[in-house]
Structure formats: structure tokens, C-alpha cells
Amino acid sequence: MGPFAFATSLFLFLIEICQQVDGIASKCDIYKGKWVFDASYPLYNSSNCPFIHQEFNCQNNGRPDRLYQNFRWQPTSCNLPRFNGKDFLRKFRGKRIMFVGDSLGLNQWQSLTCLLHTATPQDPYISQRVAAISTFSFPTYGVSIMFLRNAFLVDIVNEKDRRVLKLNSIGNGRIWKGYDVLIFDTWHWWLLTGRKQPWDYVQDNNITRKDMNRTVAYKKALRTWARWVNLNVDPAKTKVFFQGVSPDHVDSRDWADPTAKTYRGETWPILSTEYPGGSPSPQDVLKRVLRSVSKKVHLLDITGLSQLRKDGHPSAFGYGGHRGNDCTHWCLPGVPDTWNELLFATLIQT
């Protein structure tokens, strides 16, 4: 194919993609809708994704049911384009995308790498980890998808044999520069206490404490992150997303089922459009902080739709096997694949 023919083909392809998502942002809220059964899902099989992490590979870990893989997110007033890995790679040829956050960011990063690899299984890929950065790249397209584990976004610094969580410092932000797309997340690690807590003290400006209200600390850290975005991001070069708070399902009263004690054994989503338990307070904090950012930041508002998926967690079929009880992460294939469909639709729209 000559240069002119290739350019024409690419132009027509981009028009087609734009037509698919035309009006999504203006005509409807893609985050409002419900889950519908669709036998054409899932978008890939976990057996075709050889690098999938054990903690997300529920089928390989012995989960006996499969229906949780067959649900598609249907917005109320429009249709969400089906994820197409080849289209994604063509559109983002030569681009670098980085996820920054905790294991929920890892969950979404892992989903995206599986979606792309299974769409182009004949194309070579390179998977490597250097220090805290995991990179999955497609040399044919020049596309790199990175994940940087940074559960708090702000810094944890060793000072005099003690680990200090600094709510006003983002030294690691230098690593985030130069990417075409950034997707951030944080929340779940703010709740850890005891031996699981990765810091000994928390510092707010010049005041160092043994502990403080975790939601307040989370809010202060988000404000520090917001200042970093305002100072360092050029919206013409970098698209910034923040993954909404990914819900867990601990108490069945939250989804109005007094007969079930926990989500364990759940095999069916909530098929209504609203979650009985309401929005979690950290999500409300996040929304308020994002409204204060002067640069354009897209909220990947996955909280409400994910709340409806009490069936989507690994439960006893995650990393810990039957000894574990994971109500935080998500099976793959599963809910994070929808997060990436929403991400791709928004990227194309913007």
C-alpha cells in the first residue's frame, strides 16, 4: 500500500471510529445505565492471555460459574462502542500510556494488556518490569502500556529509620512526565492499619503525626496531586484520567439482600440502574477535588456501575485460593474490561 492509499485508509478509519462515538459526551452519560446479558461477551478468554496475574485469573483458580463474564454495560441513552484492540493500537500508534496507582490500577492495566494482545495474537509483544514500572509494549505499533505502582500518589520517605507519608510531596511525579495518556487511582491503601500499613508517620506541611483521619489525609493528598497536574500537564500533549473509587462488596445490606452475609457465592449482578447503598464518601471527595483542577482531567466514573457487580470479585478464587476472600479486586475477563471500553470511548471523543 502506497503512502497516499495508507493515509486515505487511516482517515476513513478515524471517521468511522468518530462516528461510532459521536455524541456520546453530549447526548448521554455513558456511566448511567445497566448491565445486560450478552452471549458475545467476554471480549477474550483468560486462557488466551498467558501473562494474566494469578489473583485475577478466577477461572484458572477454579471458579465454577462463568455467567459473570457475559454481561455488557449498556448506557441508558446511547450505545457504547465495543472495544476493538486493533483499532486501539492503530489509533495510538507511537503513543505511551501509563497507569499510576494501586492494585486496582494494576487490575485495569492487566485488563487492557489482555484486550490488546488477544485482539492481535500474531503480533509480538514485550513484557518487562524495571524497578516499580511494568511495561507491556507492541513493537509493531510502537505502543507502550505502563503501570507504576504508587498506592498513595504522594511520597513515602524514609527518615531516621521511620517511614513518613508526606501529604504535600510528589517527588515521583517526575516519572509521570512525557506520557500521552495518564490514568491515576488511589484509595484502598488509605484504609490499611497495623502491619499492612506501609508508613509509620504522616506529615501534613510541617506537622508530623502518628496518624490522622484517613479520609482527610486522602483529600489532602488528592489536592497535592491536583497541584501537580496544574503545574506539569500540557492538555494538548497529555490526556489525564482519574479512575473512580472501585467498590468492594463486604456487607450484603448495601445491595438490599439481607439473606446473604457477604458477596461470597454471588453469581449475578444487580440489574437495576441504581445501587441501594449509595455512593461511597471517598468518591464524593474525589469529585470535589477534580472540580478544583484547572487543567482538563477526565473522571473515569466506574464506581456506580461497578457497585452493581457484586458477582465480579475473585472471592475464594483469587490469589489466596479457598483460604482467601477477595472482595476488592475483579476477575478477568470481567468488570475492568468495561472500564477500558469506557476509557477508549472517552479517548476517541476527546
Short mmCIF file of C-alpha atoms in Angstrom, two decimals:
data_model
loop_
_atom_site.label_atom_id
_atom_site.label_comp_id
_atom_site.label_asym_id
_atom_site.label_seq_id
_atom_site.Cartn_x
_atom_site.Cartn_y
_atom_site.Cartn_z
CA MET A 1 0.00 0.00 0.00
CA GLY A 2 1.39 3.38 -1.04
CA PRO A 3 1.63 6.40 1.28
CA PHE A 4 -1.45 8.10 -0.20
CA ALA A 5 -3.58 4.96 -0.01
CA PHE A 6 -2.46 4.33 3.57
CA ALA A 7 -3.27 7.91 4.58
CA THR A 8 -6.70 7.68 2.93
CA SER A 9 -7.40 4.36 4.68
CA LEU A 10 -6.36 5.78 8.03
CA PHE A 11 -8.51 8.89 7.51
CA LEU A 12 -11.59 6.81 6.69
CA PHE A 13 -10.90 4.57 9.68
CA LEU A 14 -10.76 7.56 12.02
CA ILE A 15 -14.02 8.93 10.59
CA GLU A 16 -15.68 5.57 11.25
CA ILE A 17 -14.45 5.48 14.83
CA CYS A 18 -15.53 9.08 15.46
CA GLN A 19 -18.97 8.30 14.06
CA GLN A 20 -19.27 5.39 16.48
CA VAL A 21 -18.75 7.64 19.47
CA ASP A 22 -20.22 10.85 18.03
CA GLY A 23 -22.41 12.47 20.59
CA ILE A 24 -21.52 10.18 23.49
CA ALA A 25 -20.30 13.05 25.65
CA SER A 26 -23.05 15.48 24.65
CA LYS A 27 -26.10 13.24 24.23
CA CYS A 28 -25.83 10.85 27.12
CA ASP A 29 -23.94 9.94 30.24
CA ILE A 30 -22.10 6.73 29.40
CA TYR A 31 -21.78 5.97 33.10
CA LYS A 32 -25.55 5.82 33.61
CA GLY A 33 -27.16 2.59 32.53
CA LYS A 34 -27.44 -1.06 33.46
CA TRP A 35 -25.82 -4.42 32.89
CA VAL A 36 -27.39 -6.62 30.21
CA PHE A 37 -26.69 -10.22 29.33
CA ASP A 38 -24.75 -10.58 26.07
CA ALA A 39 -23.61 -14.01 24.93
CA SER A 40 -20.96 -12.42 22.68
CA TYR A 41 -19.03 -11.45 25.81
CA PRO A 42 -16.41 -11.77 27.25
CA LEU A 43 -14.10 -9.93 24.89
CA TYR A 44 -11.35 -12.53 25.41
CA ASN A 45 -10.67 -15.81 27.16
CA SER A 46 -8.26 -15.89 30.08
CA SER A 47 -6.57 -18.96 28.56
CA ASN A 48 -5.51 -16.73 25.63
CA CYS A 49 -3.85 -14.24 27.96
CA PRO A 50 -0.80 -16.19 29.23
CA PHE A 51 0.58 -13.33 31.33
CA ILE A 52 -2.58 -12.70 33.35
CA HIS A 53 -1.83 -12.40 37.07
CA GLN A 54 -2.92 -15.30 39.23
CA GLU A 55 -5.01 -13.15 41.55
CA PHE A 56 -7.26 -12.07 38.67
CA ASN A 57 -7.48 -15.42 36.85
CA CYS A 58 -10.60 -16.73 38.57
CA GLN A 59 -11.36 -19.46 36.04
CA ASN A 60 -7.88 -20.88 36.31
CA ASN A 61 -8.23 -20.74 40.09
CA GLY A 62 -11.31 -22.95 39.95
CA ARG A 63 -14.30 -20.60 39.89
CA PRO A 64 -17.11 -22.91 38.73
CA ASP A 65 -19.51 -20.34 37.22
CA ARG A 66 -18.99 -18.29 34.06
CA LEU A 67 -22.08 -16.11 33.66
CA TYR A 68 -20.37 -13.16 35.31
CA GLN A 69 -18.29 -12.89 32.12
CA ASN A 70 -21.36 -12.49 29.88
CA PHE A 71 -22.59 -9.07 30.89
CA ARG A 72 -22.19 -5.88 28.90
CA TRP A 73 -22.62 -2.30 30.12
CA GLN A 74 -25.50 -0.59 28.33
CA PRO A 75 -25.80 3.19 28.77
CA THR A 76 -29.36 4.44 29.04
CA SER A 77 -29.37 6.87 26.12
CA CYS A 78 -26.70 5.65 23.71
CA ASN A 79 -24.60 2.64 22.78
CA LEU A 80 -21.06 2.11 23.99
CA PRO A 81 -18.72 1.06 21.15
CA ARG A 82 -17.44 -2.46 21.57
CA PHE A 83 -13.75 -2.47 22.38
CA ASN A 84 -11.61 -3.24 19.35
CA GLY A 85 -7.96 -3.88 20.16
CA LYS A 86 -6.72 -3.40 16.60
CA ASP A 87 -8.48 -0.05 16.39
CA PHE A 88 -6.94 0.97 19.70
CA LEU A 89 -3.41 0.11 18.56
CA ARG A 90 -3.85 1.91 15.24
CA LYS A 91 -5.26 5.00 16.89
CA PHE A 92 -2.47 5.18 19.47
CA ARG A 93 0.39 4.19 17.24
CA GLY A 94 3.62 5.54 18.71
CA LYS A 95 1.94 6.55 22.00
CA ARG A 96 2.80 5.83 25.62
CA ILE A 97 0.12 5.24 28.22
CA MET A 98 0.78 4.99 31.95
CA PHE A 99 -1.40 3.78 34.82
CA VAL A 100 -0.31 5.11 38.21
CA GLY A 101 -1.84 3.78 41.40
CA ASP A 102 -2.61 0.72 43.47
CA SER A 103 -3.68 -2.83 42.63
CA LEU A 104 -6.99 -1.60 41.17
CA GLY A 105 -4.94 0.32 38.61
CA LEU A 106 -2.99 -2.90 38.06
CA ASN A 107 -6.32 -4.69 37.55
CA GLN A 108 -7.27 -2.25 34.78
CA TRP A 109 -3.77 -2.27 33.24
CA GLN A 110 -3.83 -6.06 33.15
CA SER A 111 -7.25 -5.99 31.51
CA LEU A 112 -6.05 -3.60 28.79
CA THR A 113 -2.97 -5.70 28.01
CA CYS A 114 -5.17 -8.79 27.67
CA LEU A 115 -7.67 -6.96 25.46
CA LEU A 116 -4.90 -5.78 23.13
CA HIS A 117 -2.91 -9.00 22.99
CA THR A 118 -5.91 -11.23 22.29
CA ALA A 119 -7.02 -8.85 19.54
CA THR A 120 -3.64 -9.18 17.77
CA PRO A 121 -2.25 -12.54 18.93
CA GLN A 122 0.06 -12.79 15.91
CA ASP A 123 1.84 -9.54 16.77
CA PRO A 124 4.92 -9.73 19.02
CA TYR A 125 4.83 -8.13 22.44
CA ILE A 126 7.40 -7.31 25.09
CA SER A 127 6.55 -7.59 28.78
CA GLN A 128 9.08 -6.44 31.33
CA ARG A 129 9.41 -4.88 34.75
CA VAL A 130 12.14 -2.44 35.74
CA ALA A 131 12.01 -1.29 39.37
CA ALA A 132 8.41 -0.21 40.06
CA ILE A 133 7.40 0.16 36.39
CA SER A 134 5.82 -2.70 34.47
CA THR A 135 5.76 -2.20 30.69
CA PHE A 136 3.78 -4.06 28.04
CA SER A 137 4.64 -2.93 24.52
CA PHE A 138 3.65 -3.74 20.94
CA PRO A 139 6.70 -3.06 18.72
CA THR A 140 4.66 -3.32 15.51
CA TYR A 141 2.63 -0.29 16.55
CA GLY A 142 5.12 1.43 18.82
CA VAL A 143 2.52 1.41 21.62
CA SER A 144 3.62 1.02 25.25
CA ILE A 145 1.27 0.49 28.21
CA MET A 146 2.94 1.07 31.59
CA PHE A 147 1.90 0.50 35.17
CA LEU A 148 3.64 2.32 38.02
CA ARG A 149 2.72 1.06 41.46
CA ASN A 150 2.21 4.12 43.68
CA ALA A 151 -0.69 3.42 46.01
CA PHE A 152 -0.86 6.88 47.61
CA LEU A 153 0.37 9.05 44.70
CA VAL A 154 2.16 11.23 47.27
CA ASP A 155 5.58 10.25 48.67
CA ILE A 156 6.62 7.86 51.41
CA VAL A 157 10.12 8.84 52.60
CA ASN A 158 12.47 7.05 54.98
CA GLU A 159 13.63 9.46 57.68
CA LYS A 160 15.65 8.33 60.72
CA ASP A 161 14.51 4.71 60.41
CA ARG A 162 10.88 5.65 60.10
CA ARG A 163 8.62 5.76 57.07
CA VAL A 164 6.84 9.07 56.64
CA LEU A 165 3.81 9.56 54.39
CA LYS A 166 4.18 13.13 53.10
CA LEU A 167 0.81 14.52 52.09
CA ASN A 168 2.31 17.58 50.38
CA SER A 169 5.09 15.96 48.34
CA ILE A 170 5.08 14.26 44.94
CA GLY A 171 8.71 13.64 44.12
CA ASN A 172 7.76 10.66 41.99
CA GLY A 173 5.83 12.97 39.71
CA ARG A 174 8.94 13.38 37.61
CA ILE A 175 8.35 9.83 36.36
CA TRP A 176 4.87 10.72 35.11
CA LYS A 177 6.06 13.38 32.69
CA GLY A 178 6.19 12.89 28.93
CA TYR A 179 3.32 10.39 28.57
CA ASP A 180 0.47 10.74 26.13
CA VAL A 181 -2.17 9.34 28.50
CA LEU A 182 -2.08 9.13 32.30
CA ILE A 183 -4.64 7.15 34.34
CA PHE A 184 -4.44 7.59 38.12
CA ASP A 185 -6.14 5.88 41.04
CA THR A 186 -5.86 5.75 44.82
CA TRP A 187 -8.00 5.00 47.83
CA HIS A 188 -7.92 1.43 49.18
CA TRP A 189 -4.46 1.64 50.76
CA TRP A 190 -5.53 4.64 52.82
CA LEU A 191 -7.57 2.26 54.98
CA LEU A 192 -4.74 -0.11 55.91
CA THR A 193 -3.65 -0.31 59.55
CA GLY A 194 -1.25 -2.38 61.64
CA ARG A 195 1.37 -4.44 59.86
CA LYS A 196 -0.23 -3.87 56.45
CA GLN A 197 0.19 -0.10 56.76
CA PRO A 198 3.32 0.88 54.75
CA TRP A 199 4.11 4.04 56.74
CA ASP A 200 4.83 4.88 60.38
CA TYR A 201 4.01 8.61 60.45
CA VAL A 202 2.04 11.03 58.34
CA GLN A 203 3.23 14.57 57.64
CA ASP A 204 0.96 17.45 56.69
CA ASN A 205 3.06 20.54 55.92
CA ASN A 206 5.37 20.86 58.95
CA ILE A 207 3.23 18.79 61.31
CA THR A 208 4.10 15.11 61.74
CA ARG A 209 1.63 12.79 63.43
CA LYS A 210 1.42 9.13 64.26
CA ASP A 211 -1.93 9.01 62.50
CA MET A 212 -4.86 11.15 61.36
CA ASN A 213 -8.32 10.81 59.87
CA ARG A 214 -7.74 8.75 56.74
CA THR A 215 -10.37 10.46 54.60
CA VAL A 216 -8.90 13.85 55.48
CA ALA A 217 -5.41 12.59 54.62
CA TYR A 218 -6.71 11.18 51.32
CA LYS A 219 -8.28 14.56 50.48
CA LYS A 220 -5.06 16.45 51.24
CA ALA A 221 -3.06 14.04 49.06
CA LEU A 222 -5.52 14.48 46.19
CA ARG A 223 -5.12 18.25 46.46
CA THR A 224 -1.34 17.82 46.21
CA TRP A 225 -1.83 15.66 43.12
CA ALA A 226 -4.17 18.33 41.67
CA ARG A 227 -1.48 20.98 42.11
CA TRP A 228 1.00 18.70 40.32
CA VAL A 229 -1.39 18.39 37.37
CA ASN A 230 -1.94 22.14 37.19
CA LEU A 231 1.80 22.80 37.17
CA ASN A 232 3.06 19.98 34.97
CA VAL A 233 0.45 18.81 32.46
CA ASP A 234 0.00 20.26 28.98
CA PRO A 235 -3.53 19.16 27.94
CA ALA A 236 -2.56 19.47 24.28
CA LYS A 237 0.01 16.71 24.77
CA THR A 238 -1.27 14.60 27.65
CA LYS A 239 -4.76 13.32 28.42
CA VAL A 240 -5.32 12.78 32.15
CA PHE A 241 -7.84 10.39 33.68
CA PHE A 242 -8.65 9.51 37.25
CA GLN A 243 -10.20 6.12 37.93
CA GLY A 244 -13.17 6.50 40.26
CA VAL A 245 -13.20 4.61 43.54
CA SER A 246 -13.54 0.91 42.81
CA PRO A 247 -16.12 -0.50 45.24
CA ASP A 248 -15.81 -3.59 47.36
CA HIS A 249 -18.77 -5.69 48.49
CA VAL A 250 -18.47 -6.64 52.13
CA ASP A 251 -21.96 -6.18 53.58
CA SER A 252 -24.94 -7.54 51.63
CA ARG A 253 -27.20 -4.97 53.26
CA ASP A 254 -25.60 -2.44 50.91
CA TRP A 255 -27.27 -4.15 47.97
CA ALA A 256 -30.52 -4.79 49.89
CA ASP A 257 -30.13 -8.54 50.30
CA PRO A 258 -30.46 -9.43 53.99
CA THR A 259 -30.32 -13.15 53.22
CA ALA A 260 -26.66 -13.05 52.09
CA LYS A 261 -23.99 -12.25 54.66
CA THR A 262 -21.30 -11.29 52.11
CA TYR A 263 -20.74 -11.24 48.34
CA ARG A 264 -19.23 -14.74 48.51
CA GLY A 265 -21.11 -17.07 46.21
CA GLU A 266 -22.73 -14.22 44.25
CA THR A 267 -23.12 -15.17 40.59
CA TRP A 268 -25.45 -12.47 39.24
CA PRO A 269 -25.18 -8.67 39.03
CA ILE A 270 -27.73 -6.16 40.22
CA LEU A 271 -29.80 -5.50 37.10
CA SER A 272 -31.24 -2.15 38.16
CA THR A 273 -29.70 1.23 37.33
CA GLU A 274 -29.04 2.34 40.91
CA TYR A 275 -27.09 0.79 43.78
CA PRO A 276 -29.12 0.71 47.01
CA GLY A 277 -26.09 1.53 49.16
CA GLY A 278 -25.45 4.90 47.53
CA SER A 279 -22.15 6.50 46.53
CA PRO A 280 -19.11 5.90 48.77
CA SER A 281 -17.85 9.05 50.51
CA PRO A 282 -14.30 8.82 49.04
CA GLN A 283 -15.83 9.10 45.56
CA ASP A 284 -17.56 12.30 46.60
CA VAL A 285 -14.24 13.64 47.92
CA LEU A 286 -12.56 12.77 44.62
CA LYS A 287 -15.21 14.55 42.57
CA ARG A 288 -14.87 17.72 44.63
CA VAL A 289 -11.09 17.76 44.21
CA LEU A 290 -11.30 17.12 40.46
CA ARG A 291 -13.60 20.11 40.07
CA SER A 292 -10.83 22.27 41.52
CA VAL A 293 -8.25 21.26 38.90
CA SER A 294 -7.76 23.99 36.30
CA LYS A 295 -6.40 21.55 33.67
CA LYS A 296 -8.72 19.07 31.97
CA VAL A 297 -8.99 15.81 33.91
CA HIS A 298 -11.48 13.12 32.90
CA LEU A 299 -13.15 11.18 35.70
CA LEU A 300 -13.40 7.53 34.69
CA ASP A 301 -16.56 7.26 36.73
CA ILE A 302 -16.64 3.50 37.20
CA THR A 303 -17.91 3.49 40.79
CA GLY A 304 -21.67 3.24 40.31
CA LEU A 305 -21.62 0.69 37.50
CA SER A 306 -19.08 -1.44 39.38
CA GLN A 307 -21.20 -1.34 42.55
CA LEU A 308 -23.82 -3.26 40.59
CA ARG A 309 -21.33 -6.11 40.04
CA LYS A 310 -21.27 -7.92 43.37
CA ASP A 311 -20.66 -11.08 41.34
CA GLY A 312 -17.42 -9.86 39.77
CA HIS A 313 -14.88 -10.31 42.58
CA PRO A 314 -12.44 -13.23 42.88
CA SER A 315 -13.86 -14.19 46.28
CA ALA A 316 -12.28 -17.57 47.11
CA PHE A 317 -10.86 -17.87 43.58
CA GLY A 318 -8.15 -15.23 43.76
CA TYR A 319 -4.53 -15.36 44.83
CA GLY A 320 -5.20 -16.98 48.19
CA GLY A 321 -7.30 -19.80 46.81
CA HIS A 322 -10.04 -21.10 49.08
CA ARG A 323 -8.24 -19.60 52.05
CA GLY A 324 -8.70 -16.11 50.62
CA ASN A 325 -11.75 -13.88 50.37
CA ASP A 326 -11.05 -11.09 47.90
CA CYS A 327 -13.94 -8.66 47.68
CA THR A 328 -11.80 -5.79 46.35
CA HIS A 329 -10.26 -6.85 43.04
CA TRP A 330 -12.01 -8.12 39.94
CA CYS A 331 -11.89 -11.32 37.93
CA LEU A 332 -10.52 -11.12 34.40
CA PRO A 333 -12.21 -11.26 31.98
CA GLY A 334 -14.66 -9.09 33.85
CA VAL A 335 -15.62 -5.64 35.05
CA PRO A 336 -12.29 -3.85 34.31
CA ASP A 337 -12.76 -4.71 30.63
CA THR A 338 -15.76 -2.38 30.69
CA TRP A 339 -13.63 0.28 32.37
CA ASN A 340 -11.34 0.08 29.35
CA GLU A 341 -14.25 0.25 26.91
CA LEU A 342 -15.26 3.48 28.64
CA LEU A 343 -11.67 4.72 28.59
CA PHE A 344 -11.33 4.06 24.85
CA ALA A 345 -14.66 5.74 24.05
CA THR A 346 -13.63 8.83 26.01
CA LEU A 347 -10.18 8.95 24.45
CA ILE A 348 -11.66 8.87 20.97
CA GLN A 349 -14.22 11.50 21.85
CA THR A 350 -11.54 13.85 23.20
#
